[in-house]
PDB file of C-alpha atoms in Angstrom:
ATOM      1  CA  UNK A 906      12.818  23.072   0.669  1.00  0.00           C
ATOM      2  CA  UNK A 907      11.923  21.538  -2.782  1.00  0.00           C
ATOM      3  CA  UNK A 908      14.251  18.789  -1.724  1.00  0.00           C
ATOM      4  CA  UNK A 909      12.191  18.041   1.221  1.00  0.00           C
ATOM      5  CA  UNK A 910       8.749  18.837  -0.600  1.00  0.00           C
ATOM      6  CA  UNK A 911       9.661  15.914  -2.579  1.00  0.00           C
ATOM      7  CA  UNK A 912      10.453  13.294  -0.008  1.00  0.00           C
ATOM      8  CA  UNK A 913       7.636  14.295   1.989  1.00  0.00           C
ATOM      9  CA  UNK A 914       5.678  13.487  -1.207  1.00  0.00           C
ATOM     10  CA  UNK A 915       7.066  10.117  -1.704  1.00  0.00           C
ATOM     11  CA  UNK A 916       6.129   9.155   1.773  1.00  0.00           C
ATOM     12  CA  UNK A 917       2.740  10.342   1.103  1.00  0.00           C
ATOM     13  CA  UNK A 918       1.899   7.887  -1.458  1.00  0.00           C
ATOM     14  CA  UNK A 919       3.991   5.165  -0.406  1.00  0.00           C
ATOM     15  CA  UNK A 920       1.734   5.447   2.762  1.00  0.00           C
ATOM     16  CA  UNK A 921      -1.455   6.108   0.637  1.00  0.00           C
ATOM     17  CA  UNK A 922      -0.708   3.338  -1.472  1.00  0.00           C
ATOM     18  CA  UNK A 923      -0.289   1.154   1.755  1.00  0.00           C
ATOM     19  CA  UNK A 924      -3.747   2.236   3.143  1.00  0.00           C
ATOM     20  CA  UNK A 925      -6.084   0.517   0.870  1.00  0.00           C
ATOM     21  CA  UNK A 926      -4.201  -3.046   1.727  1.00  0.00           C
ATOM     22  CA  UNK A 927      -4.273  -2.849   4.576  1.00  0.00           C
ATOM     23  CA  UNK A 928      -7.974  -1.666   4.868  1.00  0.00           C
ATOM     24  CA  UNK A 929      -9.097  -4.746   3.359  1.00  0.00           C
ATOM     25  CA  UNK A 930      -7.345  -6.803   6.877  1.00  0.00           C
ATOM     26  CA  UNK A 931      -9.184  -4.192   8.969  1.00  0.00           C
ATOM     27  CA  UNK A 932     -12.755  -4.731   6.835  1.00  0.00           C
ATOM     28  CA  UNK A 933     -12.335  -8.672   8.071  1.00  0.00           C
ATOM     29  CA  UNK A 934     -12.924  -7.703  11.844  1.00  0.00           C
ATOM     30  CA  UNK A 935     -15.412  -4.633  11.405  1.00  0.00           C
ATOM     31  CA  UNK A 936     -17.738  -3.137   8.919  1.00  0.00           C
ATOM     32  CA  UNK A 937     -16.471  -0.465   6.900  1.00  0.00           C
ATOM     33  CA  UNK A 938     -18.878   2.194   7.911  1.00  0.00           C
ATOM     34  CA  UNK A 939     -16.869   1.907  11.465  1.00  0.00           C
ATOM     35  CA  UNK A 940     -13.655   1.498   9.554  1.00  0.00           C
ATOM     36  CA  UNK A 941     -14.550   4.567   7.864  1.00  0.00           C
ATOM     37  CA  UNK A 942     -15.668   6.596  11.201  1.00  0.00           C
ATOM     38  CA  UNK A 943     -12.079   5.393  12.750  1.00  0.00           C
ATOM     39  CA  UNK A 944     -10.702   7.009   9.867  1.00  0.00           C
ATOM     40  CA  UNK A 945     -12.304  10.203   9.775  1.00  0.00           C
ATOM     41  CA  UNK A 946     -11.597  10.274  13.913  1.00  0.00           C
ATOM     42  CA  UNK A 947      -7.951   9.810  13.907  1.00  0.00           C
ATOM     43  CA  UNK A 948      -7.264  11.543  11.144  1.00  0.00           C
ATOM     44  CA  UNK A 949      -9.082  14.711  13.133  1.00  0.00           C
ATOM     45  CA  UNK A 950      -6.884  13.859  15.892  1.00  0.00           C
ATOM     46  CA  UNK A 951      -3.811  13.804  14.063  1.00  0.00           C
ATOM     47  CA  UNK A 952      -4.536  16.929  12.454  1.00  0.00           C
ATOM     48  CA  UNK A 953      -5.587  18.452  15.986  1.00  0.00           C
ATOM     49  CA  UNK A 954      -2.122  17.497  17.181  1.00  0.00           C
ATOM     50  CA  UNK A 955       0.198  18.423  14.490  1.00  0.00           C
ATOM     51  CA  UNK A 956      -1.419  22.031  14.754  1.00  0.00           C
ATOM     52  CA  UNK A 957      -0.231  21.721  18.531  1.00  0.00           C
ATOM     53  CA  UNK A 958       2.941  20.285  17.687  1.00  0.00           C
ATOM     54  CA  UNK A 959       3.824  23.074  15.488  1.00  0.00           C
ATOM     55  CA  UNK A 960       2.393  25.637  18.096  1.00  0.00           C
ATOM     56  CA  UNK A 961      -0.097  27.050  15.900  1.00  0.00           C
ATOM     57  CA  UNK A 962      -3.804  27.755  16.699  1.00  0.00           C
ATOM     58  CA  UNK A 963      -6.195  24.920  15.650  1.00  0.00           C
ATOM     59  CA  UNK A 964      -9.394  26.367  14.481  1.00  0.00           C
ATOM     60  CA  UNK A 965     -12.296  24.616  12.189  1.00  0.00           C
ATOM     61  CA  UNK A 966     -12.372  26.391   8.762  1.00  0.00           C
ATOM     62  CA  UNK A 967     -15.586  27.631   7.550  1.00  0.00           C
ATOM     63  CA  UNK A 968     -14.415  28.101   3.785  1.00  0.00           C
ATOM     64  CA  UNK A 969     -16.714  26.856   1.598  1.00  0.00           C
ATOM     65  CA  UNK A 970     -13.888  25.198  -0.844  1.00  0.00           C
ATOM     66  CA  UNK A 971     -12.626  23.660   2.685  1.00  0.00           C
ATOM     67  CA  UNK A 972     -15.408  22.373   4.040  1.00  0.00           C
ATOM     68  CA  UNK A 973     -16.148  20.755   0.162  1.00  0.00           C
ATOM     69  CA  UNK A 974     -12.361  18.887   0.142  1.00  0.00           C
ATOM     70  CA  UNK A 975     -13.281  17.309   3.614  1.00  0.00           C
ATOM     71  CA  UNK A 976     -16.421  15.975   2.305  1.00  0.00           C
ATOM     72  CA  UNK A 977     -14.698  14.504  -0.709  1.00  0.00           C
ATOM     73  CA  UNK A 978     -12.277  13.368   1.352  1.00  0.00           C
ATOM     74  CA  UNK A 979     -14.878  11.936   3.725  1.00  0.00           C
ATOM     75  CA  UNK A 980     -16.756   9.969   1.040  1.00  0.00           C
ATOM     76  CA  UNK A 981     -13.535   8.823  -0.742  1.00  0.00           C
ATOM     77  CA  UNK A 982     -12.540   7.263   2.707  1.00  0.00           C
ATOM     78  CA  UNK A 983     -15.860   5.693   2.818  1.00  0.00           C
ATOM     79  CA  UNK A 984     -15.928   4.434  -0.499  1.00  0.00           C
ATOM     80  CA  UNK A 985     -12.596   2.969  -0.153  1.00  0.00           C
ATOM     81  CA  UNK A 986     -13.821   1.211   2.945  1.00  0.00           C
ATOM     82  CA  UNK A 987     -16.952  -0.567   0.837  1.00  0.00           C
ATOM     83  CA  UNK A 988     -14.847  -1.437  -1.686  1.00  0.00           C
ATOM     84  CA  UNK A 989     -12.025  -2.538  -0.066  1.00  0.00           C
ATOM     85  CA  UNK A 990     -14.949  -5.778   1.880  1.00  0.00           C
ATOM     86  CA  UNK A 991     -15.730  -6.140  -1.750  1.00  0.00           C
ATOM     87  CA  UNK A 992     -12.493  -6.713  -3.909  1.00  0.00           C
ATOM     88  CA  UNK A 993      -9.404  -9.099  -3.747  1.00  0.00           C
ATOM     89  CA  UNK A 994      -5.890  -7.363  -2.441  1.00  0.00           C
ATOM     90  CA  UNK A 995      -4.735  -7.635  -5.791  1.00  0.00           C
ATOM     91  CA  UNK A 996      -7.824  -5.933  -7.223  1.00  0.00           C
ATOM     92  CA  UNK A 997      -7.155  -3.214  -4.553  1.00  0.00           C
ATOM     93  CA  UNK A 998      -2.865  -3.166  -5.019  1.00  0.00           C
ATOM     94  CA  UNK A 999      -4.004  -2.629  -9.118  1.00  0.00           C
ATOM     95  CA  UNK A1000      -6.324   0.229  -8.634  1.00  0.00           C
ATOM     96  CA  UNK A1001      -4.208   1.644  -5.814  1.00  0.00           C
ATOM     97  CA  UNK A1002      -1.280   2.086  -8.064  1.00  0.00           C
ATOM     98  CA  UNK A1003      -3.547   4.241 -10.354  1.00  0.00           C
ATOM     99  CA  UNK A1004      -3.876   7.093  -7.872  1.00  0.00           C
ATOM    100  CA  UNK A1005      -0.538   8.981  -8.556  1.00  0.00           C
ATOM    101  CA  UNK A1006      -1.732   8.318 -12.583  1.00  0.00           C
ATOM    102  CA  UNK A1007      -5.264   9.818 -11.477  1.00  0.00           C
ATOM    103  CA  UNK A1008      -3.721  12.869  -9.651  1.00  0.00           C
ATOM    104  CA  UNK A1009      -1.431  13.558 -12.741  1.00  0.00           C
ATOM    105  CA  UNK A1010      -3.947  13.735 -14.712  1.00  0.00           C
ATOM    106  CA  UNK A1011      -6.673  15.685 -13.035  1.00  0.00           C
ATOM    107  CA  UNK A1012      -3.457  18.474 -12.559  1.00  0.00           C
ATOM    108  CA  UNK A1013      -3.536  18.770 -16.207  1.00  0.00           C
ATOM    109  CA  UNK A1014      -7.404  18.865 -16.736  1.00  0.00           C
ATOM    110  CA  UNK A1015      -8.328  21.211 -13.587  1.00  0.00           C
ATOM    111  CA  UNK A1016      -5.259  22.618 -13.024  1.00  0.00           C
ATOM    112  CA  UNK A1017      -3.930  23.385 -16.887  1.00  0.00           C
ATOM    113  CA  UNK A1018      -0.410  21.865 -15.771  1.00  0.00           C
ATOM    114  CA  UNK A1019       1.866  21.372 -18.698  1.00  0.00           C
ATOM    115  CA  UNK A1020       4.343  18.231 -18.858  1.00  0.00           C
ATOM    116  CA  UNK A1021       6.745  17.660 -20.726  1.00  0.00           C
ATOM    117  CA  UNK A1022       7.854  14.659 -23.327  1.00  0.00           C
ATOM    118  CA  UNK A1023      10.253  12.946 -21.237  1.00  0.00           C
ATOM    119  CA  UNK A1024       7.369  13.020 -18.492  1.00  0.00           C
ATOM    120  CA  UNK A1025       4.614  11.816 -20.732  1.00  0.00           C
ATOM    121  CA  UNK A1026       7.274   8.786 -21.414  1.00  0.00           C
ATOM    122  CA  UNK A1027       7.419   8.139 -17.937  1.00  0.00           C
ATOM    123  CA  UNK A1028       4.114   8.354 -16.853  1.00  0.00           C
ATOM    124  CA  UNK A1029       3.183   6.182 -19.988  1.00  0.00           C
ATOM    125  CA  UNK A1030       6.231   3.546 -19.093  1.00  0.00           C
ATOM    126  CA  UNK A1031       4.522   3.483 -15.170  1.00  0.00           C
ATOM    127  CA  UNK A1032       0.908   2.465 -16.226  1.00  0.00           C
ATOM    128  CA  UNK A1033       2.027   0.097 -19.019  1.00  0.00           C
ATOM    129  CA  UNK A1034       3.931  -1.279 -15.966  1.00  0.00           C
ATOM    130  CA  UNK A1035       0.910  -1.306 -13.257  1.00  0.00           C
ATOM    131  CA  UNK A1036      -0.696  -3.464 -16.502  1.00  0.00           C
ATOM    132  CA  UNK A1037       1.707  -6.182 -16.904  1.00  0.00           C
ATOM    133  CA  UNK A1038       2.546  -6.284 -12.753  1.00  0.00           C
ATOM    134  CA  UNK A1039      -1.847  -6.783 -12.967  1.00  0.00           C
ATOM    135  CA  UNK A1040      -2.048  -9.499 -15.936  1.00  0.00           C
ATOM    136  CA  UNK A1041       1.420 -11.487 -15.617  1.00  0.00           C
ATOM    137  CA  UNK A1042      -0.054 -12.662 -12.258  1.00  0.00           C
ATOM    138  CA  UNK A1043      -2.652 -14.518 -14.158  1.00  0.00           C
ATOM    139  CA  UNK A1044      -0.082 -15.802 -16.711  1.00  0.00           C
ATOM    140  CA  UNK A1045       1.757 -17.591 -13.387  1.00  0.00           C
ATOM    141  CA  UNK A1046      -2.205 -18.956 -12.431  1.00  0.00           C
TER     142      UNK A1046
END
């Protein structure tokens, strides 16, 4: 199962990482508040049918933790829609690349995660790396 947790994890970023780029085609033919609403629609529509797909009852949560995650999650789709009509891809491709960076290290501030040394090299090696994939482009300019 860990096996799987981890692929399934992959494919998650790789597609969340692939989002943002190609938000900023879709913010050419529309304006991202109804980018944003199209969003927020299918993925309530994809979540309505994976609950149906794995035979389980689909009912609206009234936690109060829940319901705060969907509005983050809301306004962080919205927000990416704005500022996806506002930046260049490469603008968007360099941020983008921050987000597994930004969830490591929120784990370790909220969640008191510990890493260890050969992970802090690794995480250190993939950010100098988003920096010099970011600033060699200008070198080539």
């Amino acid at each position: 199962m860990e096996k799987k947790g981890h692929i399934l994890n992959f494919i998650s970023i790789f597609m969340m990482a692939i989002g943002p780029l190609l938000a900023k085609f879709g913010v050419l033919e529309i304006s991202p508040a109804k980018a944003a609403i199209i969003n927020v629609l299918v993925i309530i529509a994809a979540c309505y049918l994976f609950g149906i797909i794995q035979r389980k009852k689909v009912a609206f949560y009234k936690d109060r933790e829940m319901i705060f995650l969907g509005v983050l999650n809301s306004l962080g789709v919205i927000l990416m829609y704005v500022s996806t009509s506002l930046l260049s891809p490469v603008e968007i491709g360099f941020i983008g690349r921050f987000y597994t960076v930004f969830a490591i290290l929120l784990s370790l501030l909220l969640l008191r995660e510990r890493i260890l040394k050969n992970e802090t090299i690794f995480i250190l090696f993939a950010m100098l790396g988003i920096f010099l994939f970011r600033y060699g482009q200008c070198i080539r300019c």
